[in-house]
């Protein structure tokens, strides 16, 4: 039955280029995943810039789709040739400029870079709107301020998701949620804020540039809008075997924030979600504006343009992964037969057994700069007082809690603003060990945290849902209604509530973490 559904070209595909994994997910009639494939990749630091080679992106996409095809054949005995719809997602923000011939003008500068401080600060003052360092407009303005030669030749500026979509369809468009990480969006119009566009263009003209932002930014699209169709060239980029036929529609490309909101049904007001992987971010759909501009809080939008308060931290699970690899090496040297899965399970389950405040052990898990806590350059370090109790349980709790302490610091601002959250759903690798990361996050944020059975699929599944909405929505049916009534109506979720003593302990841990940042800043001199 599922095989016939696939052969008829009714399945929807979501592809997300995450920071460590490119994943493709195919969904069926009930919106549940029916096949998947993935590819592991990693950013690199070249000449002081965190980047990915775009050829690696295409190789990864092709590999992930090839694995998905293999999965389909093994499960259902068919080869997919047609698709109902496709959606492309990737890490938000960053800087990908192209000239009028479509040539890439400089290396892809990812969200992880913290090289745009002066530009971000100046634009925040110009717009009276927080512009984080990782936003595309901050990268563009910093390049302008630096006098980089390529800027005068920019004909198109986009993100990774926007670039992949462009190559698959020929359309230079972007979903409103992804666009809101490039340049501020007016939620009343669901397009770039016109007053801010004019203010920036005035500066660009004064600096001698002939283009305007409207000339070079992608066209903004809302969830469900027509965003082009798969071209013959695009089909070959996805499927080197040539089985995939061109012509299927694509939904507007979105960022991992938008797919996270979609995958957790957190697109309505007073809902929120936490995506915790290499980076971690929390997004809360607001019912009223914040009282002032906060540099720790980004204002972005849902895939339908609703205002969202976002706390984004560059660092989350990478430090846990590093410690897990070290512990695996120790086990191998000791002759113990354990898998990496065993290591992660031991770390996360032991974290629940540690003392509430981690026994005086503090882990500053910053591999890269972290603007939320005022750190420009990361130096991972573990600190402890002489009387600290360095047990495996306390150490595990420190590295698991430390991974989300920056997020807690930002979310505490929303708590002081009395932002109401009816539901907070988590997804991503941080939640893979049942109950562990989920409980620590609930205690850190002092709010119930739920995890759905589909949490492990995360963003790629959310992107597939947006693709399905593009072709399956009824006339006048909003994304919010589509998700609530047709996707999540019978979804199973586990919810954990915060514990009073653990909340107090993690407040103490956070205070020690904050005190440790002076040592973190000093350690930046270590090369």
PDB file of N, CA and C in Angstrom, residues 164-239:
ATOM      1  N   UNK A 164      20.206  26.333  -2.222  1.00  0.00           N
ATOM      2  CA  UNK A 164      19.840  24.998  -2.707  1.00  0.00           C
ATOM      3  C   UNK A 164      18.520  25.066  -3.463  1.00  0.00           C
ATOM      4  N   UNK A 165      17.533  25.767  -2.917  1.00  0.00           N
ATOM      5  CA  UNK A 165      16.235  25.906  -3.581  1.00  0.00           C
ATOM      6  C   UNK A 165      16.397  26.574  -4.945  1.00  0.00           C
ATOM      7  N   UNK A 166      17.194  27.609  -5.003  1.00  0.00           N
ATOM      8  CA  UNK A 166      17.452  28.328  -6.262  1.00  0.00           C
ATOM      9  C   UNK A 166      18.014  27.387  -7.315  1.00  0.00           C
ATOM     10  N   UNK A 167      18.973  26.568  -6.936  1.00  0.00           N
ATOM     11  CA  UNK A 167      19.582  25.651  -7.893  1.00  0.00           C
ATOM     12  C   UNK A 167      18.622  24.550  -8.340  1.00  0.00           C
ATOM     13  N   UNK A 168      17.678  24.173  -7.477  1.00  0.00           N
ATOM     14  CA  UNK A 168      16.720  23.115  -7.823  1.00  0.00           C
ATOM     15  C   UNK A 168      15.580  23.633  -8.686  1.00  0.00           C
ATOM     16  N   UNK A 169      15.250  24.913  -8.539  1.00  0.00           N
ATOM     17  CA  UNK A 169      14.059  25.457  -9.206  1.00  0.00           C
ATOM     18  C   UNK A 169      14.326  26.621 -10.148  1.00  0.00           C
ATOM     19  N   UNK A 170      15.452  27.302  -9.955  1.00  0.00           N
ATOM     20  CA  UNK A 170      15.705  28.537 -10.685  1.00  0.00           C
ATOM     21  C   UNK A 170      15.058  29.748 -10.047  1.00  0.00           C
ATOM     22  N   UNK A 171      14.372  29.568  -8.897  1.00  0.00           N
ATOM     23  CA  UNK A 171      13.644  30.649  -8.246  1.00  0.00           C
ATOM     24  C   UNK A 171      14.431  31.202  -7.059  1.00  0.00           C
ATOM     25  N   UNK A 172      14.610  32.520  -7.022  1.00  0.00           N
ATOM     26  CA  UNK A 172      15.312  33.184  -5.927  1.00  0.00           C
ATOM     27  C   UNK A 172      14.282  33.662  -4.900  1.00  0.00           C
ATOM     28  N   UNK A 173      13.754  32.701  -4.153  1.00  0.00           N
ATOM     29  CA  UNK A 173      12.697  32.989  -3.190  1.00  0.00           C
ATOM     30  C   UNK A 173      13.092  32.438  -1.827  1.00  0.00           C
ATOM     31  N   UNK A 174      12.315  32.808  -0.804  1.00  0.00           N
ATOM     32  CA  UNK A 174      12.621  32.366   0.554  1.00  0.00           C
ATOM     33  C   UNK A 174      11.368  32.430   1.418  1.00  0.00           C
ATOM     34  N   UNK A 175      11.176  31.408   2.261  1.00  0.00           N
ATOM     35  CA  UNK A 175      10.090  31.434   3.218  1.00  0.00           C
ATOM     36  C   UNK A 175      10.287  32.575   4.207  1.00  0.00           C
ATOM     37  N   UNK A 176       9.183  33.116   4.708  1.00  0.00           N
ATOM     38  CA  UNK A 176       9.254  34.304   5.557  1.00  0.00           C
ATOM     39  C   UNK A 176      10.033  34.035   6.843  1.00  0.00           C
ATOM     40  N   UNK A 177       9.941  32.826   7.378  1.00  0.00           N
ATOM     41  CA  UNK A 177      10.699  32.514   8.589  1.00  0.00           C
ATOM     42  C   UNK A 177      12.193  32.551   8.353  1.00  0.00           C
ATOM     43  N   UNK A 178      12.638  31.984   7.242  1.00  0.00           N
ATOM     44  CA  UNK A 178      14.051  32.022   6.893  1.00  0.00           C
ATOM     45  C   UNK A 178      14.485  33.445   6.551  1.00  0.00           C
ATOM     46  N   UNK A 179      13.617  34.168   5.832  1.00  0.00           N
ATOM     47  CA  UNK A 179      13.934  35.553   5.473  1.00  0.00           C
ATOM     48  C   UNK A 179      14.109  36.419   6.715  1.00  0.00           C
ATOM     49  N   UNK A 180      13.393  36.101   7.791  1.00  0.00           N
ATOM     50  CA  UNK A 180      13.478  36.907   9.008  1.00  0.00           C
ATOM     51  C   UNK A 180      14.820  36.750   9.713  1.00  0.00           C
ATOM     52  N   UNK A 181      15.630  35.804   9.273  1.00  0.00           N
ATOM     53  CA  UNK A 181      16.986  35.668   9.772  1.00  0.00           C
ATOM     54  C   UNK A 181      18.015  36.322   8.865  1.00  0.00           C
ATOM     55  N   UNK A 182      17.530  36.892   7.769  1.00  0.00           N
ATOM     56  CA  UNK A 182      18.387  37.681   6.891  1.00  0.00           C
ATOM     57  C   UNK A 182      18.238  39.163   7.194  1.00  0.00           C
ATOM     58  N   UNK A 183      16.957  39.592   7.295  1.00  0.00           N
ATOM     59  CA  UNK A 183      16.636  41.010   7.465  1.00  0.00           C
ATOM     60  C   UNK A 183      15.301  41.091   8.203  1.00  0.00           C
ATOM     61  N   UNK A 184      15.096  42.143   9.032  1.00  0.00           N
ATOM     62  CA  UNK A 184      13.844  42.223   9.795  1.00  0.00           C
ATOM     63  C   UNK A 184      12.605  42.182   8.912  1.00  0.00           C
ATOM     64  N   UNK A 185      11.585  41.484   9.416  1.00  0.00           N
ATOM     65  CA  UNK A 185      10.312  41.315   8.716  1.00  0.00           C
ATOM     66  C   UNK A 185       9.227  42.133   9.410  1.00  0.00           C
ATOM     67  N   UNK A 186       8.364  42.762   8.622  1.00  0.00           N
ATOM     68  CA  UNK A 186       7.167  43.416   9.130  1.00  0.00           C
ATOM     69  C   UNK A 186       6.061  42.359   9.153  1.00  0.00           C
ATOM     70  N   UNK A 187       5.640  41.931  10.362  1.00  0.00           N
ATOM     71  CA  UNK A 187       4.651  40.854  10.461  1.00  0.00           C
ATOM     72  C   UNK A 187       3.283  41.259   9.933  1.00  0.00           C
ATOM     73  N   UNK A 188       3.034  42.543   9.765  1.00  0.00           N
ATOM     74  CA  UNK A 188       1.761  42.989   9.189  1.00  0.00           C
ATOM     75  C   UNK A 188       1.697  42.734   7.693  1.00  0.00           C
ATOM     76  N   UNK A 189       2.852  42.808   7.036  1.00  0.00           N
ATOM     77  CA  UNK A 189       2.889  42.605   5.586  1.00  0.00           C
ATOM     78  C   UNK A 189       3.531  41.284   5.200  1.00  0.00           C
ATOM     79  N   UNK A 190       4.243  40.648   6.142  1.00  0.00           N
ATOM     80  CA  UNK A 190       5.011  39.423   5.880  1.00  0.00           C
ATOM     81  C   UNK A 190       6.067  39.635   4.799  1.00  0.00           C
ATOM     82  N   UNK A 191       6.628  40.835   4.785  1.00  0.00           N
ATOM     83  CA  UNK A 191       7.739  41.156   3.884  1.00  0.00           C
ATOM     84  C   UNK A 191       8.778  41.948   4.666  1.00  0.00           C
ATOM     85  N   UNK A 192       9.926  42.191   4.035  1.00  0.00           N
ATOM     86  CA  UNK A 192      10.971  42.953   4.684  1.00  0.00           C
ATOM     87  C   UNK A 192      10.424  44.307   5.146  1.00  0.00           C
ATOM     88  N   UNK A 193      10.892  44.750   6.304  1.00  0.00           N
ATOM     89  CA  UNK A 193      10.450  46.030   6.841  1.00  0.00           C
ATOM     90  C   UNK A 193      10.910  47.163   5.916  1.00  0.00           C
ATOM     91  N   UNK A 194       9.932  47.896   5.366  1.00  0.00           N
ATOM     92  CA  UNK A 194      10.243  48.873   4.331  1.00  0.00           C
ATOM     93  C   UNK A 194      11.071  50.035   4.860  1.00  0.00           C
ATOM     94  N   UNK A 195      10.766  50.507   6.064  1.00  0.00           N
ATOM     95  CA  UNK A 195      11.514  51.633   6.625  1.00  0.00           C
ATOM     96  C   UNK A 195      12.969  51.252   6.855  1.00  0.00           C
ATOM     97  N   UNK A 196      13.193  50.033   7.313  1.00  0.00           N
ATOM     98  CA  UNK A 196      14.563  49.582   7.558  1.00  0.00           C
ATOM     99  C   UNK A 196      15.304  49.357   6.245  1.00  0.00           C
ATOM    100  N   UNK A 197      14.605  48.850   5.226  1.00  0.00           N
ATOM    101  CA  UNK A 197      15.225  48.731   3.898  1.00  0.00           C
ATOM    102  C   UNK A 197      15.721  50.098   3.424  1.00  0.00           C
ATOM    103  N   UNK A 198      14.863  51.094   3.566  1.00  0.00           N
ATOM    104  CA  UNK A 198      15.221  52.435   3.091  1.00  0.00           C
ATOM    105  C   UNK A 198      16.412  52.987   3.863  1.00  0.00           C
ATOM    106  N   UNK A 199      16.433  52.764   5.178  1.00  0.00           N
ATOM    107  CA  UNK A 199      17.538  53.261   6.002  1.00  0.00           C
ATOM    108  C   UNK A 199      18.854  52.613   5.596  1.00  0.00           C
ATOM    109  N   UNK A 200      18.812  51.306   5.309  1.00  0.00           N
ATOM    110  CA  UNK A 200      20.041  50.620   4.905  1.00  0.00           C
ATOM    111  C   UNK A 200      20.480  51.072   3.515  1.00  0.00           C
ATOM    112  N   UNK A 201      19.527  51.175   2.594  1.00  0.00           N
ATOM    113  CA  UNK A 201      19.876  51.577   1.224  1.00  0.00           C
ATOM    114  C   UNK A 201      20.501  52.971   1.195  1.00  0.00           C
ATOM    115  N   UNK A 202      20.057  53.829   2.089  1.00  0.00           N
ATOM    116  CA  UNK A 202      20.656  55.167   2.168  1.00  0.00           C
ATOM    117  C   UNK A 202      22.124  55.065   2.543  1.00  0.00           C
ATOM    118  N   UNK A 203      22.438  54.196   3.511  1.00  0.00           N
ATOM    119  CA  UNK A 203      23.835  54.002   3.902  1.00  0.00           C
ATOM    120  C   UNK A 203      24.639  53.397   2.752  1.00  0.00           C
ATOM    121  N   UNK A 204      24.055  52.408   2.072  1.00  0.00           N
ATOM    122  CA  UNK A 204      24.752  51.752   0.964  1.00  0.00           C
ATOM    123  C   UNK A 204      25.071  52.755  -0.148  1.00  0.00           C
ATOM    124  N   UNK A 205      24.116  53.640  -0.436  1.00  0.00           N
ATOM    125  CA  UNK A 205      24.334  54.646  -1.476  1.00  0.00           C
ATOM    126  C   UNK A 205      25.447  55.603  -1.074  1.00  0.00           C
ATOM    127  N   UNK A 206      25.461  55.997   0.218  1.00  0.00           N
ATOM    128  CA  UNK A 206      26.513  56.889   0.716  1.00  0.00           C
ATOM    129  C   UNK A 206      27.883  56.242   0.610  1.00  0.00           C
ATOM    130  N   UNK A 207      27.912  54.894   0.682  1.00  0.00           N
ATOM    131  CA  UNK A 207      29.185  54.171   0.602  1.00  0.00           C
ATOM    132  C   UNK A 207      29.556  53.829  -0.835  1.00  0.00           C
ATOM    133  N   UNK A 208      28.704  54.220  -1.789  1.00  0.00           N
ATOM    134  CA  UNK A 208      29.046  54.077  -3.195  1.00  0.00           C
ATOM    135  C   UNK A 208      28.539  52.834  -3.889  1.00  0.00           C
ATOM    136  N   UNK A 209      27.590  52.122  -3.276  1.00  0.00           N
ATOM    137  CA  UNK A 209      27.078  50.895  -3.890  1.00  0.00           C
ATOM    138  C   UNK A 209      25.841  51.198  -4.734  1.00  0.00           C
ATOM    139  N   UNK A 210      25.767  50.579  -5.917  1.00  0.00           N
ATOM    140  CA  UNK A 210      24.689  50.870  -6.863  1.00  0.00           C
ATOM    141  C   UNK A 210      23.441  50.029  -6.607  1.00  0.00           C
ATOM    142  N   UNK A 211      23.600  48.861  -5.993  1.00  0.00           N
ATOM    143  CA  UNK A 211      22.442  47.985  -5.760  1.00  0.00           C
ATOM    144  C   UNK A 211      21.635  48.457  -4.551  1.00  0.00           C
ATOM    145  N   UNK A 212      20.391  47.991  -4.478  1.00  0.00           N
ATOM    146  CA  UNK A 212      19.572  48.167  -3.278  1.00  0.00           C
ATOM    147  C   UNK A 212      19.282  46.784  -2.707  1.00  0.00           C
ATOM    148  N   UNK A 213      18.872  46.728  -1.449  1.00  0.00           N
ATOM    149  CA  UNK A 213      18.559  45.430  -0.843  1.00  0.00           C
ATOM    150  C   UNK A 213      17.432  44.729  -1.590  1.00  0.00           C
ATOM    151  N   UNK A 214      16.436  45.492  -2.035  1.00  0.00           N
ATOM    152  CA  UNK A 214      15.340  44.877  -2.783  1.00  0.00           C
ATOM    153  C   UNK A 214      15.855  44.197  -4.042  1.00  0.00           C
ATOM    154  N   UNK A 215      16.958  44.727  -4.609  1.00  0.00           N
ATOM    155  CA  UNK A 215      17.559  44.129  -5.805  1.00  0.00           C
ATOM    156  C   UNK A 215      18.184  42.769  -5.502  1.00  0.00           C
ATOM    157  N   UNK A 216      18.809  42.636  -4.332  1.00  0.00           N
ATOM    158  CA  UNK A 216      19.673  41.472  -4.107  1.00  0.00           C
ATOM    159  C   UNK A 216      19.098  40.442  -3.135  1.00  0.00           C
ATOM    160  N   UNK A 217      18.100  40.803  -2.334  1.00  0.00           N
ATOM    161  CA  UNK A 217      17.541  39.831  -1.392  1.00  0.00           C
ATOM    162  C   UNK A 217      16.513  38.943  -2.083  1.00  0.00           C
ATOM    163  N   UNK A 218      16.312  37.711  -1.596  1.00  0.00           N
ATOM    164  CA  UNK A 218      15.295  36.831  -2.184  1.00  0.00           C
ATOM    165  C   UNK A 218      13.885  37.387  -1.977  1.00  0.00           C
ATOM    166  N   UNK A 219      12.982  37.005  -2.856  1.00  0.00           N
ATOM    167  CA  UNK A 219      11.567  37.355  -2.715  1.00  0.00           C
ATOM    168  C   UNK A 219      10.961  36.546  -1.571  1.00  0.00           C
ATOM    169  N   UNK A 220      10.220  37.206  -0.694  1.00  0.00           N
ATOM    170  CA  UNK A 220       9.656  36.542   0.489  1.00  0.00           C
ATOM    171  C   UNK A 220       8.354  35.829   0.128  1.00  0.00           C
ATOM    172  N   UNK A 221       8.228  34.593   0.604  1.00  0.00           N
ATOM    173  CA  UNK A 221       7.032  33.785   0.388  1.00  0.00           C
ATOM    174  C   UNK A 221       6.492  33.289   1.725  1.00  0.00           C
ATOM    175  N   UNK A 222       5.178  33.103   1.786  1.00  0.00           N
ATOM    176  CA  UNK A 222       4.542  32.568   2.979  1.00  0.00           C
ATOM    177  C   UNK A 222       4.383  31.060   2.860  1.00  0.00           C
ATOM    178  N   UNK A 223       4.223  30.378   3.992  1.00  0.00           N
ATOM    179  CA  UNK A 223       3.992  28.931   3.969  1.00  0.00           C
ATOM    180  C   UNK A 223       2.802  28.621   3.069  1.00  0.00           C
ATOM    181  N   UNK A 224       2.957  27.624   2.209  1.00  0.00           N
ATOM    182  CA  UNK A 224       1.893  27.238   1.294  1.00  0.00           C
ATOM    183  C   UNK A 224       1.929  27.923  -0.049  1.00  0.00           C
ATOM    184  N   UNK A 225       2.753  28.980  -0.198  1.00  0.00           N
ATOM    185  CA  UNK A 225       2.833  29.700  -1.464  1.00  0.00           C
ATOM    186  C   UNK A 225       3.559  28.881  -2.535  1.00  0.00           C
ATOM    187  N   UNK A 226       3.285  29.235  -3.785  1.00  0.00           N
ATOM    188  CA  UNK A 226       4.008  28.661  -4.918  1.00  0.00           C
ATOM    189  C   UNK A 226       5.452  29.159  -4.876  1.00  0.00           C
ATOM    190  N   UNK A 227       6.403  28.234  -4.875  1.00  0.00           N
ATOM    191  CA  UNK A 227       7.818  28.622  -4.833  1.00  0.00           C
ATOM    192  C   UNK A 227       8.598  27.972  -5.966  1.00  0.00           C
ATOM    193  N   UNK A 228       7.893  27.606  -7.033  1.00  0.00           N
ATOM    194  CA  UNK A 228       8.567  27.017  -8.178  1.00  0.00           C
ATOM    195  C   UNK A 228       8.469  25.496  -8.202  1.00  0.00           C
ATOM    196  N   UNK A 229       9.013  24.920  -9.270  1.00  0.00           N
ATOM    197  CA  UNK A 229       8.975  23.471  -9.468  1.00  0.00           C
ATOM    198  C   UNK A 229      10.382  22.941  -9.744  1.00  0.00           C
ATOM    199  N   UNK A 230      10.556  21.675  -9.504  1.00  0.00           N
ATOM    200  CA  UNK A 230      11.842  21.004  -9.727  1.00  0.00           C
ATOM    201  C   UNK A 230      12.173  20.994 -11.213  1.00  0.00           C
ATOM    202  N   UNK A 231      13.312  21.558 -11.569  1.00  0.00           N
ATOM    203  CA  UNK A 231      13.745  21.566 -12.961  1.00  0.00           C
ATOM    204  C   UNK A 231      14.477  20.262 -13.301  1.00  0.00           C
ATOM    205  N   UNK A 232      14.751  20.073 -14.584  1.00  0.00           N
ATOM    206  CA  UNK A 232      15.500  18.892 -14.997  1.00  0.00           C
ATOM    207  C   UNK A 232      16.892  18.902 -14.371  1.00  0.00           C
ATOM    208  N   UNK A 233      17.528  20.081 -14.342  1.00  0.00           N
ATOM    209  CA  UNK A 233      18.828  20.213 -13.685  1.00  0.00           C
ATOM    210  C   UNK A 233      18.720  19.881 -12.200  1.00  0.00           C
ATOM    211  N   UNK A 234      17.668  20.393 -11.559  1.00  0.00           N
ATOM    212  CA  UNK A 234      17.479  20.131 -10.140  1.00  0.00           C
ATOM    213  C   UNK A 234      17.271  18.661  -9.835  1.00  0.00           C
ATOM    214  N   UNK A 235      16.508  17.981 -10.675  1.00  0.00           N
ATOM    215  CA  UNK A 235      16.263  16.555 -10.468  1.00  0.00           C
ATOM    216  C   UNK A 235      17.566  15.763 -10.529  1.00  0.00           C
ATOM    217  N   UNK A 236      18.457  16.133 -11.419  1.00  0.00           N
ATOM    218  CA  UNK A 236      19.744  15.443 -11.543  1.00  0.00           C
ATOM    219  C   UNK A 236      20.648  15.731 -10.347  1.00  0.00           C
ATOM    220  N   UNK A 237      20.532  16.953  -9.795  1.00  0.00           N
ATOM    221  CA  UNK A 237      21.325  17.267  -8.607  1.00  0.00           C
ATOM    222  C   UNK A 237      20.898  16.414  -7.415  1.00  0.00           C
ATOM    223  N   UNK A 238      19.605  16.138  -7.316  1.00  0.00           N
ATOM    224  CA  UNK A 238      19.107  15.313  -6.215  1.00  0.00           C
ATOM    225  C   UNK A 238      19.378  13.835  -6.456  1.00  0.00           C
ATOM    226  N   UNK A 239      19.111  13.390  -7.651  1.00  0.00           N
ATOM    227  CA  UNK A 239      19.146  11.955  -7.965  1.00  0.00           C
ATOM    228  C   UNK A 239      20.050  11.700  -9.165  1.00  0.00           C
TER     229      UNK A 239
END
